[in-house]
Amino acid sequence: MPKPLVLIAELTHRCPLHCVYCSNPREMVRRDGELPTEAWTRVVQEAAALGVLQTDLTGGEPLARTDLMEIVGAARGAGLYVSLITSGAPLDERRLEGLAGAGLDHLQLSFQGAREENAAQFANASAGTWEQKLRVARWVKQIRIGLTLNFVIHRENVDQLPEMIALGEEIAPGRIEFAHVQYYGWAFANRARLLPTREQLDRSLEILKSAEERLRGRTRVEYIVPDYYAKYPKACMEGWGRKAMIVAPGGDALPCHAAPAIPGLAFDNVREHSLREIWEDSAAFRRFRGEEWMPEPCRSCDRRAADFGGCRCQAYLLAGDAALTDPVCSRSPQRPLVDAIVSATNAPRAGMPPAMPDWVYRPNPS
Amino acid sequence: MTPEMEARPRLAPGCRLNEAKQQPRVLLMPERALRLNGPSLEIVERCDGTRTVRQIITEMQKLYAKAEPQKVEQDILGYLALLHEERALDFE
């Protein structure tokens, strides 16, 4: 039985931003359905006892929880490394100092682009969001906790990559992550406007590789590519039920953020079961763990221990069956589904640009 | 990059050892953890911003008195450079 190393704690789905590529599910938990402080305290303690080393406190916007400091303190007290994954929007310097005092190790700050207008464009965010992010980055550096800048990149902002890198160099965090959008949840709904062209992707990889080289020893540069263009699928979650456990705001324990989209999977809830029981015995974690579930071509594939058959949620979203080989794999019989999407994205567009669909903005559950 | 002998290595923001009572000992950093064995743990524990690279080498040479001192120095310099490249270490 593998041991989980990471607990991804989705403390809430509430969020002041409305990102068009949000990784939260389309069906969101409301405030009155969220786990109380005591339940999160127990969850982080059980995670540590299970061998988990790190927890990512995320959301929604985790700062929307008024008890965040207590949860940070409980996680650190249990011996975990504590990261906060945030937009930085509802934060002031005093609260950040309180969080650091409670044991916060690292803050990951998300950016919608390199320009002030991007926050409004891609997250329907209110004025002032941009300056706020720059302030938060300054505070984090001052109090000397870890800082990662996270730029989410896609068709409509990938051309500003050099500006994003320049901004990153100016802030000089320990780590910058450039994440091409992954197509689940809200991003799947907005894919037609988000998926970059092959030319954009290739150019972005050149720029990122040279930035990685140039910043070596100053800032660690990491990037995630959109797997629709890859030859082989990503090792999603480093294997189902193998390294990570996600607890959703209402307490459902998930093997992957996007797993609620898969019909027929029943998730156990931390209100009724311990994390250990769920990790070892829950039907959802066992369903795609290991190699037993694999169909051909995965079952006899020499790459099955490297990518674990790719992503179950993607197999469901693209081919309607979560138990198939990930359709982005060039060895998958369903690869033509992905090829069709890629060719539509790259078709020459003569004359006027075609009308793009309106963005589907993620709502803020009450 | 070879570290300067008089520089004082210190774990970078967001990087720390887990607690002594926790096993195995690991160096925790954003989105990753590095498992430490005996000598690597002894080196990282000494990267406290007060000791110089030279002092760390001297202390380790005493601790591993049976090892070739030149080899100990080379290993430590290589390891510190690696941690710096991983952004786990600053030289002050």
XYZ file of C-alpha atoms in Angstrom:
458
model
C 0.000 0.000 0.000
C 1.549 3.373 -1.012
C 1.612 6.163 1.582
C 0.208 9.625 0.935
C 2.750 12.457 1.140
C 0.514 15.419 0.389
C -2.848 16.524 1.755
C -4.642 19.049 -0.416
C -7.146 20.711 1.889
C -9.812 22.601 -0.045
C -11.072 24.675 2.861
C -13.862 26.425 0.971
C -15.255 26.976 -2.500
C -15.992 30.612 -1.685
C -13.788 33.041 -3.604
C -13.910 36.714 -4.564
C -12.409 35.866 -7.970
C -14.252 34.152 -10.815
C -11.441 32.574 -12.833
C -12.492 31.103 -16.162
C -10.142 28.141 -15.609
C -10.901 27.475 -11.928
C -10.144 23.872 -10.951
C -13.140 23.653 -8.589
C -16.021 21.437 -9.712
C -19.020 22.958 -11.462
C -21.145 21.917 -8.426
C -19.791 23.832 -5.470
C -20.187 23.463 -1.703
C -21.910 26.352 0.072
C -20.670 27.964 3.257
C -23.110 26.071 5.502
C -21.827 22.768 4.096
C -18.167 23.430 4.950
C -16.278 21.395 7.539
C -15.880 23.169 10.908
C -12.505 24.049 12.447
C -12.464 20.951 14.707
C -12.902 18.623 11.742
C -9.977 20.222 9.869
C -7.872 19.990 13.028
C -8.555 16.269 13.206
C -7.943 15.825 9.462
C -4.465 17.407 9.547
C -3.530 15.328 12.598
C -4.705 12.116 10.944
C -2.823 13.076 7.785
C 0.432 13.536 9.707
C -0.087 10.169 11.436
C -0.570 8.588 8.002
C 2.863 9.854 6.853
C 1.802 13.022 5.019
C 4.618 15.611 5.005
C 3.004 18.632 3.409
C -0.400 20.222 3.195
C -1.645 22.742 0.658
C -4.402 24.878 2.095
C -6.425 25.912 -0.892
C -9.972 26.620 -2.056
C -11.729 28.598 -3.484
C -9.946 31.276 -1.563
C -8.718 29.811 1.741
C -8.495 33.330 3.202
C -12.305 33.385 3.084
C -12.179 31.124 6.173
C -12.086 33.264 9.310
C -10.530 30.325 11.209
C -7.592 29.984 8.801
C -5.025 30.868 11.448
C -6.273 28.056 13.701
C -6.128 25.566 10.829
C -2.578 26.660 9.925
C -1.585 26.301 13.578
C -3.135 22.840 13.819
C -1.380 21.646 10.653
C 2.001 22.980 11.715
C 1.454 21.643 15.225
C 0.825 18.198 13.731
C 4.240 18.431 12.051
C 3.169 19.299 8.503
C 4.788 21.767 6.112
C 2.040 24.306 5.451
C 1.465 26.077 2.132
C -1.270 28.587 1.406
C -2.521 28.673 -2.187
C -4.154 32.054 -2.602
C -5.090 34.958 -4.848
C -3.932 37.263 -2.051
C -7.123 39.292 -2.390
C -8.545 39.347 1.158
C -5.242 39.748 3.017
C -3.550 42.492 4.976
C -0.089 42.656 6.470
C -1.209 41.984 10.039
C -3.165 38.868 9.087
C -0.200 37.558 7.102
C 2.054 38.052 10.111
C -0.481 36.148 12.201
C -0.478 33.267 9.719
C 3.324 33.190 9.642
C 3.354 33.222 13.446
C 0.958 30.269 13.451
C 3.436 28.318 11.316
C 2.744 29.079 7.659
C 5.802 27.964 5.661
C 5.033 29.056 2.130
C 2.554 31.134 0.182
C 1.700 30.578 -3.466
C 0.290 33.704 -5.079
C -1.705 33.384 -8.291
C -1.546 35.827 -11.199
C -3.958 35.988 -14.128
C -1.322 37.609 -16.337
C 1.365 40.287 -16.343
C -0.991 43.221 -16.805
C -3.369 44.983 -14.507
C -6.382 44.392 -16.771
C -5.946 40.585 -16.775
C -7.511 40.115 -13.336
C -10.729 41.744 -14.539
C -10.604 39.967 -17.896
C -9.987 36.390 -16.765
C -11.256 36.461 -13.165
C -13.906 39.182 -13.291
C -12.020 40.667 -10.354
C -12.653 44.071 -8.834
C -10.342 47.038 -9.336
C -7.291 47.040 -7.092
C -6.700 43.267 -7.300
C -3.439 43.788 -9.175
C -1.842 46.266 -6.732
C -2.964 44.021 -3.895
C -1.055 41.042 -5.339
C 2.113 43.125 -5.653
C 1.716 44.272 -2.042
C 1.227 40.684 -0.823
C 4.375 39.550 -2.657
C 6.360 42.311 -0.915
C 5.032 41.408 2.530
C 5.759 37.710 2.052
C 9.359 38.448 1.139
C 9.731 40.783 4.100
C 8.588 38.247 6.682
C 10.810 35.623 5.035
C 8.444 32.757 4.372
C 8.589 30.871 1.060
C 7.036 32.554 -1.977
C 5.891 30.985 -5.239
C 4.357 33.064 -8.010
C 1.885 31.088 -10.057
C 1.017 32.338 -13.534
C -1.808 30.497 -15.254
C -1.233 30.693 -18.994
C -3.517 30.112 -21.967
C -4.296 31.262 -25.474
C -5.281 34.800 -24.500
C -2.291 35.643 -22.278
C 0.539 33.313 -23.360
C 1.936 36.012 -25.628
C 2.741 38.117 -22.549
C 5.049 35.418 -21.183
C 8.185 37.628 -21.424
C 6.361 40.291 -19.352
C 5.394 37.667 -16.764
C 9.024 36.551 -16.512
C 10.172 40.181 -16.154
C 7.652 40.696 -13.350
C 8.875 37.481 -11.723
C 12.493 38.663 -11.917
C 11.526 41.938 -10.309
C 9.764 40.211 -7.396
C 12.486 37.499 -7.227
C 10.632 34.726 -5.336
C 12.211 31.346 -4.592
C 9.989 29.683 -7.143
C 7.806 30.607 -10.125
C 5.324 28.211 -11.638
C 3.967 28.717 -15.141
C 0.945 26.502 -15.467
C -0.680 26.052 -18.837
C -4.375 25.536 -18.108
C -5.538 21.949 -17.622
C -8.948 21.212 -19.076
C -11.298 20.229 -16.259
C -14.250 21.922 -14.575
C -14.526 25.577 -15.565
C -11.554 25.365 -17.899
C -13.224 22.536 -19.825
C -16.265 24.788 -20.304
C -14.016 27.597 -21.589
C -11.620 25.441 -23.589
C -12.332 26.993 -26.984
C -10.898 30.305 -25.763
C -8.143 28.866 -23.565
C -6.354 26.169 -25.557
C -3.274 27.736 -27.200
C -2.189 27.077 -30.770
C 0.771 24.795 -31.376
C 2.840 27.781 -32.439
C 2.041 29.608 -29.198
C 2.875 26.520 -27.176
C 6.211 25.889 -28.901
C 7.223 29.522 -28.516
C 6.223 29.490 -24.818
C 8.371 26.417 -24.172
C 11.413 28.068 -25.783
C 10.948 31.155 -23.626
C 10.410 29.097 -20.470
C 13.470 26.927 -21.047
C 15.700 29.931 -21.477
C 14.197 31.639 -18.393
C 14.792 28.476 -16.372
C 18.448 28.501 -17.423
C 18.957 32.226 -16.844
C 17.344 32.258 -13.377
C 19.111 29.134 -12.131
C 20.437 29.725 -8.602
C 18.063 32.677 -8.084
C 14.535 31.442 -8.767
C 13.409 27.912 -9.539
C 11.263 27.989 -12.676
C 8.772 25.176 -13.179
C 6.165 24.766 -15.870
C 3.230 22.594 -16.757
C 2.334 22.012 -20.410
C -1.142 21.372 -21.827
C -1.245 17.649 -22.429
C -3.538 17.861 -25.476
C -0.295 18.529 -27.396
C 1.732 15.804 -25.714
C 2.568 12.402 -27.117
C 2.029 10.688 -23.784
C -0.298 11.617 -20.940
C 0.744 13.243 -17.689
C 1.211 11.035 -14.633
C -1.959 12.513 -13.170
C -1.666 12.999 -9.359
C 1.477 10.815 -9.689
C -0.932 7.900 -9.759
C -4.454 7.494 -8.395
C -4.426 6.981 -4.605
C -0.644 6.849 -4.647
C 0.807 10.146 -3.351
C -1.944 12.647 -2.649
C -5.271 12.966 -0.965
C -7.705 15.826 -1.447
C -10.333 16.771 1.075
C -13.105 18.903 -0.431
C -14.799 21.709 1.560
C -17.672 19.459 2.662
C -15.347 16.664 3.787
C -15.441 14.303 0.813
C -12.024 12.691 0.379
C -10.978 12.618 -3.281
C -8.130 10.962 -5.176
C -8.080 13.969 -7.581
C -9.675 17.463 -7.614
C -11.728 16.702 -10.670
C -12.893 13.239 -9.559
C -16.434 14.394 -8.583
C -17.082 14.743 -12.329
C -16.774 10.959 -12.752
C -20.210 9.336 -12.421
C -20.576 6.281 -10.227
C -17.668 7.033 -7.902
C -18.794 7.203 -4.282
C -16.595 9.303 -1.995
C -16.213 8.677 1.692
C -16.440 11.683 3.982
C -14.012 12.619 6.747
C -16.996 13.322 9.017
C -17.693 9.576 9.092
C -14.319 7.923 8.497
C -10.706 8.426 9.480
C -8.260 9.426 6.774
C -6.510 6.069 7.153
C -9.734 4.109 6.585
C -10.462 6.197 3.514
C -6.939 5.941 2.102
C -6.777 2.184 2.569
C -10.337 1.017 2.036
C -12.565 3.540 0.294
C -13.997 2.319 -2.985
C -13.085 5.570 -4.774
C -9.382 5.323 -3.847
C -9.216 1.631 -4.736
C -11.044 2.002 -8.027
C -8.035 3.119 -10.119
C -5.145 2.366 -7.774
C -2.329 0.211 -9.133
C -2.641 -1.596 -12.461
C -5.562 -3.996 -11.981
C -8.111 -1.634 -13.534
C -6.064 -0.936 -16.656
C -7.452 -1.664 -20.111
C -5.312 -2.183 -23.194
C -3.179 -0.529 -24.476
C -2.110 0.454 -20.886
C -2.120 -3.059 -19.457
C 0.776 -4.240 -21.624
C 2.394 -0.826 -22.122
C 6.032 -0.228 -21.149
C 5.056 3.227 -19.852
C 2.330 2.099 -17.442
C 4.527 2.591 -14.351
C 5.576 6.048 -15.580
C 2.203 7.634 -16.334
C -0.295 5.240 -14.677
C -2.585 5.398 -17.714
C -2.828 9.189 -17.551
C -5.819 10.986 -16.154
C -9.109 9.254 -15.273
C -11.096 12.477 -15.301
C -9.787 13.351 -18.743
C -10.728 9.898 -20.062
C -14.248 10.502 -18.794
C -14.523 14.095 -20.044
C -13.217 13.313 -23.532
C -14.298 9.736 -24.163
C -17.149 9.239 -21.698
C -15.473 6.405 -19.775
C -13.080 6.985 -16.858
C -11.664 3.460 -17.190
C -10.165 4.023 -20.654
C -6.590 4.960 -21.487
C -6.231 8.742 -21.326
C -7.242 9.888 -24.852
C -4.293 12.295 -25.081
C -1.996 9.250 -25.306
C -0.810 8.681 -28.859
C -1.336 4.926 -28.246
C -4.980 5.401 -27.243
C -7.628 4.320 -29.775
C -9.497 7.500 -28.697
C -6.636 9.853 -29.648
C -8.576 11.073 -32.733
C -10.946 12.864 -30.315
C -8.039 14.992 -29.128
C -6.609 15.411 -32.629
C -9.933 16.899 -33.742
C -9.837 19.477 -30.922
C -6.220 20.322 -31.690
C -6.851 20.770 -35.419
C -9.879 22.989 -34.819
C -7.677 25.117 -32.539
C -4.947 25.379 -35.170
C -7.114 25.809 -38.297
C -6.033 28.858 -40.295
C -8.383 31.721 -39.641
C -8.725 33.854 -42.737
C -10.062 37.403 -42.625
C -12.019 38.414 -39.555
C -11.308 36.422 -36.411
C -14.238 34.138 -35.636
C -16.608 35.168 -32.860
C -15.415 33.579 -29.641
C -17.916 32.194 -27.123
C -18.500 34.285 -24.001
C -16.487 33.338 -20.937
C -18.212 31.146 -18.377
C -17.124 32.763 -15.101
C -17.075 30.623 -11.987
C -19.643 31.893 -9.453
C -19.040 32.551 -5.756
C -21.162 30.131 -3.689
C -22.857 31.802 -0.725
C 28.897 27.709 -8.657
C 31.422 26.860 -5.917
C 30.499 28.389 -2.541
C 32.858 30.964 -1.015
C 34.686 29.676 2.077
C 33.703 32.713 4.163
C 30.009 32.726 3.094
C 27.439 31.753 5.728
C 24.879 29.343 4.293
C 21.342 29.602 5.611
C 18.194 27.737 4.562
C 16.207 29.834 2.075
C 12.755 31.216 2.974
C 10.203 28.404 2.902
C 12.815 25.700 3.531
C 13.260 23.904 6.846
C 14.046 20.560 8.417
C 11.207 18.566 9.876
C 11.433 18.035 13.626
C 14.014 15.786 15.242
C 11.341 13.403 16.567
C 9.959 12.853 13.048
C 11.343 9.994 10.941
C 12.642 9.955 8.301
C 14.336 13.358 8.510
C 13.585 15.500 5.451
C 14.343 18.965 4.167
C 10.951 20.492 3.434
C 10.567 23.099 0.707
C 7.819 24.443 -1.538
C 6.149 21.511 -3.319
C 8.885 19.015 -2.464
C 10.797 17.263 0.262
C 14.350 15.951 0.191
C 15.210 12.901 2.264
C 18.395 13.320 4.267
C 20.806 10.597 5.337
C 23.431 10.940 8.118
C 26.034 13.272 6.542
C 23.527 15.322 4.498
C 21.467 15.911 7.655
C 24.592 16.923 9.576
C 25.491 19.429 6.848
C 21.985 20.921 6.589
C 21.730 21.243 10.385
C 24.849 23.410 10.256
C 23.471 25.786 7.588
C 22.186 28.163 10.257
C 23.470 31.487 8.932
C 26.118 31.728 11.663
C 28.689 29.153 10.552
C 30.865 29.820 7.509
C 31.388 27.205 4.813
C 34.913 26.780 6.152
C 33.632 26.089 9.695
C 31.131 23.536 8.420
C 33.887 21.728 6.556
C 36.166 21.721 9.615
C 33.410 20.370 11.854
C 32.504 17.649 9.375
C 36.140 16.661 8.936
C 36.325 16.130 12.701
C 33.082 14.191 12.699
C 34.308 11.972 9.867
C 37.914 11.776 10.993
C 38.517 8.517 9.173
C 37.567 9.986 5.790
C 40.038 11.750 3.507
C 39.720 15.492 4.494
C 40.072 16.613 0.878
C 37.215 14.310 -0.125
C 35.004 15.591 2.723
C 35.605 19.178 1.569
C 34.790 18.348 -2.046
C 31.593 16.531 -1.078
C 30.402 19.377 1.124
C 31.099 22.049 -1.489
C 29.243 19.985 -4.098
C 26.275 19.412 -1.812
C 25.998 23.086 -0.803
C 26.120 24.112 -4.475
C 23.358 21.637 -5.268
C 21.129 22.911 -2.445
C 21.726 26.467 -3.638
C 20.709 25.568 -7.175
C 17.553 23.927 -5.817
C 16.868 27.234 -4.020
C 17.008 25.552 -0.641
C 20.034 27.588 0.468
C 21.153 31.226 0.501
C 24.751 32.333 1.085
C 24.973 35.373 3.320
